[in-house]
Short mmCIF file of C-alpha atoms in Angstrom, two decimals:
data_model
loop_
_atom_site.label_atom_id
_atom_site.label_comp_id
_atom_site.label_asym_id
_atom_site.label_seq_id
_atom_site.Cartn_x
_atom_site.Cartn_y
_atom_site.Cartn_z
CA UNK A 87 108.35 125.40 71.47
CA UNK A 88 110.52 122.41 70.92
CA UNK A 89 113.02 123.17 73.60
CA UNK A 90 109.90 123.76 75.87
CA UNK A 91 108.54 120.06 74.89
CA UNK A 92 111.83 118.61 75.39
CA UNK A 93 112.55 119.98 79.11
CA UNK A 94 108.84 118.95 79.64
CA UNK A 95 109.73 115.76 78.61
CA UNK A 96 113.07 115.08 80.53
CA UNK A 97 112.23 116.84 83.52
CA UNK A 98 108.85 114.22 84.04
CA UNK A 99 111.17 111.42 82.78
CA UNK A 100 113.58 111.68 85.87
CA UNK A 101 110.91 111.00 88.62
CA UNK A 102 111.53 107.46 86.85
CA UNK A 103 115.35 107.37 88.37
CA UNK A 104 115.88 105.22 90.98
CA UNK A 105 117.05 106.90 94.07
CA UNK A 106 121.19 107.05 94.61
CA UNK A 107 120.55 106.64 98.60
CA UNK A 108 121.28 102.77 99.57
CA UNK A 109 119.28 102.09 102.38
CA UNK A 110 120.76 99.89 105.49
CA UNK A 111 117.95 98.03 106.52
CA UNK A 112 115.49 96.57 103.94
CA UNK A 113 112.77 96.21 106.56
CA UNK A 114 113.36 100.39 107.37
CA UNK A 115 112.80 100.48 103.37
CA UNK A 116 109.76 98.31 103.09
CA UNK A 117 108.25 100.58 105.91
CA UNK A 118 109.07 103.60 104.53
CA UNK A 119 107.69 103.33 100.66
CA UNK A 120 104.82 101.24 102.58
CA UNK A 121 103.69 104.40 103.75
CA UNK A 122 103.89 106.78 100.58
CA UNK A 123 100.75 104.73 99.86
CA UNK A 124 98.98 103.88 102.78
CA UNK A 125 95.89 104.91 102.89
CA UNK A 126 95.78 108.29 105.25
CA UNK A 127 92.94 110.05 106.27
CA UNK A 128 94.55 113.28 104.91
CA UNK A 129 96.56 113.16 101.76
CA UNK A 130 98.64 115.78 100.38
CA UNK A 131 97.38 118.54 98.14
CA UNK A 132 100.94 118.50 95.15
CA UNK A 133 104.12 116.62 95.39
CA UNK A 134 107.23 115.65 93.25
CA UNK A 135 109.99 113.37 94.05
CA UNK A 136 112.75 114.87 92.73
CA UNK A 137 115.95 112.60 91.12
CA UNK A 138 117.88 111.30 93.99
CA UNK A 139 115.82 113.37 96.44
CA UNK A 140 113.25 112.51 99.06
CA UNK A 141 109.14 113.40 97.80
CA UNK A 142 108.60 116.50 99.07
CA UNK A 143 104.76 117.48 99.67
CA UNK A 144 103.00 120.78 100.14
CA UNK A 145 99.30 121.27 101.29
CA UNK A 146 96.78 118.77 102.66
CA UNK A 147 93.59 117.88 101.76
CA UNK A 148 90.83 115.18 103.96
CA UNK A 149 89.97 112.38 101.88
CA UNK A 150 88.08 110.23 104.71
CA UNK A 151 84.63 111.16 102.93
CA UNK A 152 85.62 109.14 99.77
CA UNK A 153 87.35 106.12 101.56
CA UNK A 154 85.34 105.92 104.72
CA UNK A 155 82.50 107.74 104.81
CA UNK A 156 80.99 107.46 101.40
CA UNK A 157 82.94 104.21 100.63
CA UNK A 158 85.34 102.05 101.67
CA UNK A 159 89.12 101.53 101.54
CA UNK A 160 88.13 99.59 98.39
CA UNK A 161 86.83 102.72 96.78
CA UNK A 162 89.88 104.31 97.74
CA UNK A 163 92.01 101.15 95.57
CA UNK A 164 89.28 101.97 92.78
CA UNK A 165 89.85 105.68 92.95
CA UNK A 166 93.56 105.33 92.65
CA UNK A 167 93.17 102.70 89.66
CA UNK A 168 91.42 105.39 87.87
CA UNK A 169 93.79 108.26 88.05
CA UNK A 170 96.43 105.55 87.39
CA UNK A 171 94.96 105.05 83.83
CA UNK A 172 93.82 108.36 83.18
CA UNK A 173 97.63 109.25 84.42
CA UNK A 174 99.12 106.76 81.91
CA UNK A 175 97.05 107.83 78.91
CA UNK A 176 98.12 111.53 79.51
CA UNK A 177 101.91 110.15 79.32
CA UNK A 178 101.04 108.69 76.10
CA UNK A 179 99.01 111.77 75.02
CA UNK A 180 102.29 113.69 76.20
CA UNK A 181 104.81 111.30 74.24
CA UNK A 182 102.75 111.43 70.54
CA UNK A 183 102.15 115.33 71.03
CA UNK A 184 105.44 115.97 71.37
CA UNK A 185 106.36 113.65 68.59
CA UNK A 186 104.04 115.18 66.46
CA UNK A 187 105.51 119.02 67.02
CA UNK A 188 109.26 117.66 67.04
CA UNK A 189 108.74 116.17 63.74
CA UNK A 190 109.11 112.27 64.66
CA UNK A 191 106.08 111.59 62.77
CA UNK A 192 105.57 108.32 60.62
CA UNK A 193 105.74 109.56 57.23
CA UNK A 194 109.59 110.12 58.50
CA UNK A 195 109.72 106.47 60.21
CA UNK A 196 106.68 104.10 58.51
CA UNK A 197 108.01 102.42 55.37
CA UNK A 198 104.72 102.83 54.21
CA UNK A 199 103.08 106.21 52.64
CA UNK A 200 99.34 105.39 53.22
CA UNK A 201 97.50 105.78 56.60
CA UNK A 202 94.56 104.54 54.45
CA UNK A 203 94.68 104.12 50.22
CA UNK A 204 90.59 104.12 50.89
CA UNK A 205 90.43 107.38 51.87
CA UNK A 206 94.06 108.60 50.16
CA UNK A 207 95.30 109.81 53.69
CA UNK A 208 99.00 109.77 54.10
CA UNK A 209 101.27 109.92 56.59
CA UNK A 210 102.35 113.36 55.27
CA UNK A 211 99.53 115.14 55.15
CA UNK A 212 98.82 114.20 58.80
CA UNK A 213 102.36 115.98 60.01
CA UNK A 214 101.98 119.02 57.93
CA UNK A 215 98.66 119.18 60.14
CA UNK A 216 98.16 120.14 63.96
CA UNK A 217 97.94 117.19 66.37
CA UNK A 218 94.28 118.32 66.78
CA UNK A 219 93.45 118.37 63.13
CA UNK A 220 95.73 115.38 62.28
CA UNK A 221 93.42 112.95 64.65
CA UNK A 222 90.31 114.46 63.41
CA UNK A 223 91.36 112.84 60.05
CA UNK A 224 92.03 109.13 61.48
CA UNK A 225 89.78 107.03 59.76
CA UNK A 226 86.62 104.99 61.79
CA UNK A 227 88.78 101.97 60.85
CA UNK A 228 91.78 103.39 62.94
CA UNK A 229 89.40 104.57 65.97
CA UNK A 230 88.17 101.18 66.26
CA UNK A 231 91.81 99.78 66.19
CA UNK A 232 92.69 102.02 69.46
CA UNK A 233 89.13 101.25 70.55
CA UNK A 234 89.92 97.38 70.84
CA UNK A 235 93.61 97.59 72.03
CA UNK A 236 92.21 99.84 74.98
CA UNK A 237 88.92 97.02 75.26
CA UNK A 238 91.45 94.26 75.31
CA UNK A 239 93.52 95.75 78.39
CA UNK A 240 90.54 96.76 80.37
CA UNK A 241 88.92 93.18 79.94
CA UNK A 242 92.66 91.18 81.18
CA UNK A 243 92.32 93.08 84.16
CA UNK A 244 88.66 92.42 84.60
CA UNK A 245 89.26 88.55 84.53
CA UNK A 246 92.55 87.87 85.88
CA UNK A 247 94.34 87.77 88.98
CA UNK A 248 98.02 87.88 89.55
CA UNK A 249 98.37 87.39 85.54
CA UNK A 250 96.04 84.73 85.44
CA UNK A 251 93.06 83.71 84.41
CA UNK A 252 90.58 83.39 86.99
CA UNK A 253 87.93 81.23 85.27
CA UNK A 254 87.68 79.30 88.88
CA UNK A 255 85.75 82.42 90.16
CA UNK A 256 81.65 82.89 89.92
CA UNK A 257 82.62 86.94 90.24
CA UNK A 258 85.38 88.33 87.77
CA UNK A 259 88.37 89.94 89.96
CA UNK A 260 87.82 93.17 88.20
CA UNK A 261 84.43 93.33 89.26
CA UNK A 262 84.70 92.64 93.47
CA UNK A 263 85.66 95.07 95.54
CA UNK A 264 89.33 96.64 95.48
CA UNK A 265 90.01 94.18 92.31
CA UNK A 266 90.73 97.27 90.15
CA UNK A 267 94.32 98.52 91.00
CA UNK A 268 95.80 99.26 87.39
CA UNK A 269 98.51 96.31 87.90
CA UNK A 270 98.55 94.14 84.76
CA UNK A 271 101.01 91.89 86.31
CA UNK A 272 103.23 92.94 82.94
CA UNK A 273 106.59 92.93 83.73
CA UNK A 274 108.87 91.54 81.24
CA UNK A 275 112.10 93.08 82.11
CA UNK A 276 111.53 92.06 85.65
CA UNK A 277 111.81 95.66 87.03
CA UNK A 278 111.72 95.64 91.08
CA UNK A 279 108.27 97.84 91.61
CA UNK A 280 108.94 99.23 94.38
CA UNK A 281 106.11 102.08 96.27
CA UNK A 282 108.34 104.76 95.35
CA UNK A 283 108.28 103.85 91.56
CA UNK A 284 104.15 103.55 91.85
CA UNK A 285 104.22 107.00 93.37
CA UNK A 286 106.73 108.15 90.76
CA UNK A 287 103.91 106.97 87.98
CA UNK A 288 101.46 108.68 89.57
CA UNK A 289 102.80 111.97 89.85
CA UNK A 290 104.19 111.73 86.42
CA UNK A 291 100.51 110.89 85.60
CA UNK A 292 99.47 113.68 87.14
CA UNK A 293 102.02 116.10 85.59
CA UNK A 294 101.36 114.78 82.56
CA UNK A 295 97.36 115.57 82.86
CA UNK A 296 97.99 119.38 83.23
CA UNK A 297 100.66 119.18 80.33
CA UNK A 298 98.21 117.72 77.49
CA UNK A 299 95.26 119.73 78.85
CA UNK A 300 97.94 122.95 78.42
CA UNK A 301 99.04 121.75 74.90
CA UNK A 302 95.40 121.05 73.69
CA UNK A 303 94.19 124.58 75.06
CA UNK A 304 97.01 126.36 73.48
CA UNK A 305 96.63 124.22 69.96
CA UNK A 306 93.12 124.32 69.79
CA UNK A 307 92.61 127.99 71.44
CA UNK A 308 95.18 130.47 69.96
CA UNK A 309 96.68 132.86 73.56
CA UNK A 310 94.84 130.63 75.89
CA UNK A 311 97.97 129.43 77.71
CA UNK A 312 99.47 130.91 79.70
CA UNK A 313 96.68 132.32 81.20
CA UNK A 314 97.16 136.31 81.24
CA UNK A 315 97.91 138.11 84.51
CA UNK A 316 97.06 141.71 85.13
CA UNK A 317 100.23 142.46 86.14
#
């Protein structure tokens, strides 16, 4: 199970590598990552981009319903802010699941022995648990911690613009058209984001969706992954 979690883990990590290729033109390069994520009317159905490789895609699928039909190209901006987040809390999901099952929990790291003296919980008890039963023992105090870390992200990007405030505006940026995108404007080790890296996230994201939803199943459900084939 471990060595499972840990080639999970490394082999979702490396779509993060920048690519070895060094390309001669920086105008050929905008182009090119400018179109991993221009909006198409048909969009491919899986994809990975492999370490040092080019993203390879298989399948297509018509998305013009969502982002024409039905919407606009800002519900397309709105569509791909949401699996961005949902993407990024799976990754999390991903990272503290696997920490839990390899043992890097904090009664091994935390200096402290209490998750809460009120309700004698300690960081031991919750790693001799499951990572199912450990959470259903965070106290309401410790839900309402996450609660207002996640509140406190979601309402920066609802009122600022380019990592600022935008208290000049009658409409918050978050809440006009195409103003949700999932970019905090956080960048403090000044990281070139490049389209290749935002397509990188995603698809990590996406992996990373599948993996918890896996891990959960087969926690929580005892021979429910992998499915059983008749053959």
């Amino acid at each position: 199970m471990k060595l499972a979690i840990l080639a999970t883990l490394f082999a979702t990590a490396s779509a993060f590598a920048p690519s070895s290729k060094v390309a001669t033109s920086s105008t050929a390069l905008k182009a090119e990552e400018g179109e991993l994520l221009k909006v198409k009317e048909k969009v491919p159905c899986f994809g990975a981009t492999p370490l040092g490789g080019e993203p390879v895609f298989i399948g297509e699928n018509y998305w013009d319903k969502l982002t024409l039909e039905y919407g606009s190209e800002a519900t397309g901006t709105y569509l791909r802010a949401a699996e961005l987040k949902h993407g990024r809390s799976a990754m999390l999901a991903v990272t503290g699941f696997a920490f839990h099952k390899l043992g890097l929990t904090l009664n091994n790291i935390s200096p402290h022995e209490y998750l809460s003296i009120r309700d004698n919980i300690k960081f031991a008890d919750l790693a001799a648990m499951s990572p199912i039963e450990a959470v259903k023992h965070i106290p309401a105090e410790g839900f309402a911690q996450i609660f207002a870390a996640i509140a406190a992200v979601e309402i920066y990007e609802l009122t600022h613009r380019n990592g600022k405030l935008a208290f000049d505006e009658s409409v918050a940026p978050g809440l006009q058209p195409g103003g949700l995108t999932g970019d905090l404007g956080w960048n403090p080790l000044n990281i070139k984001v490049t389209d290749r890296r935002r397509l990188s996230e995603l698809q990590n994201g996406r992996a990373a969706m599948f993996a918890i939803s896996a891990w959960v199943a087969a926690e929580a459900i005892p021979g429910s992954v992998p499915i059983p084939l008749p053959w």
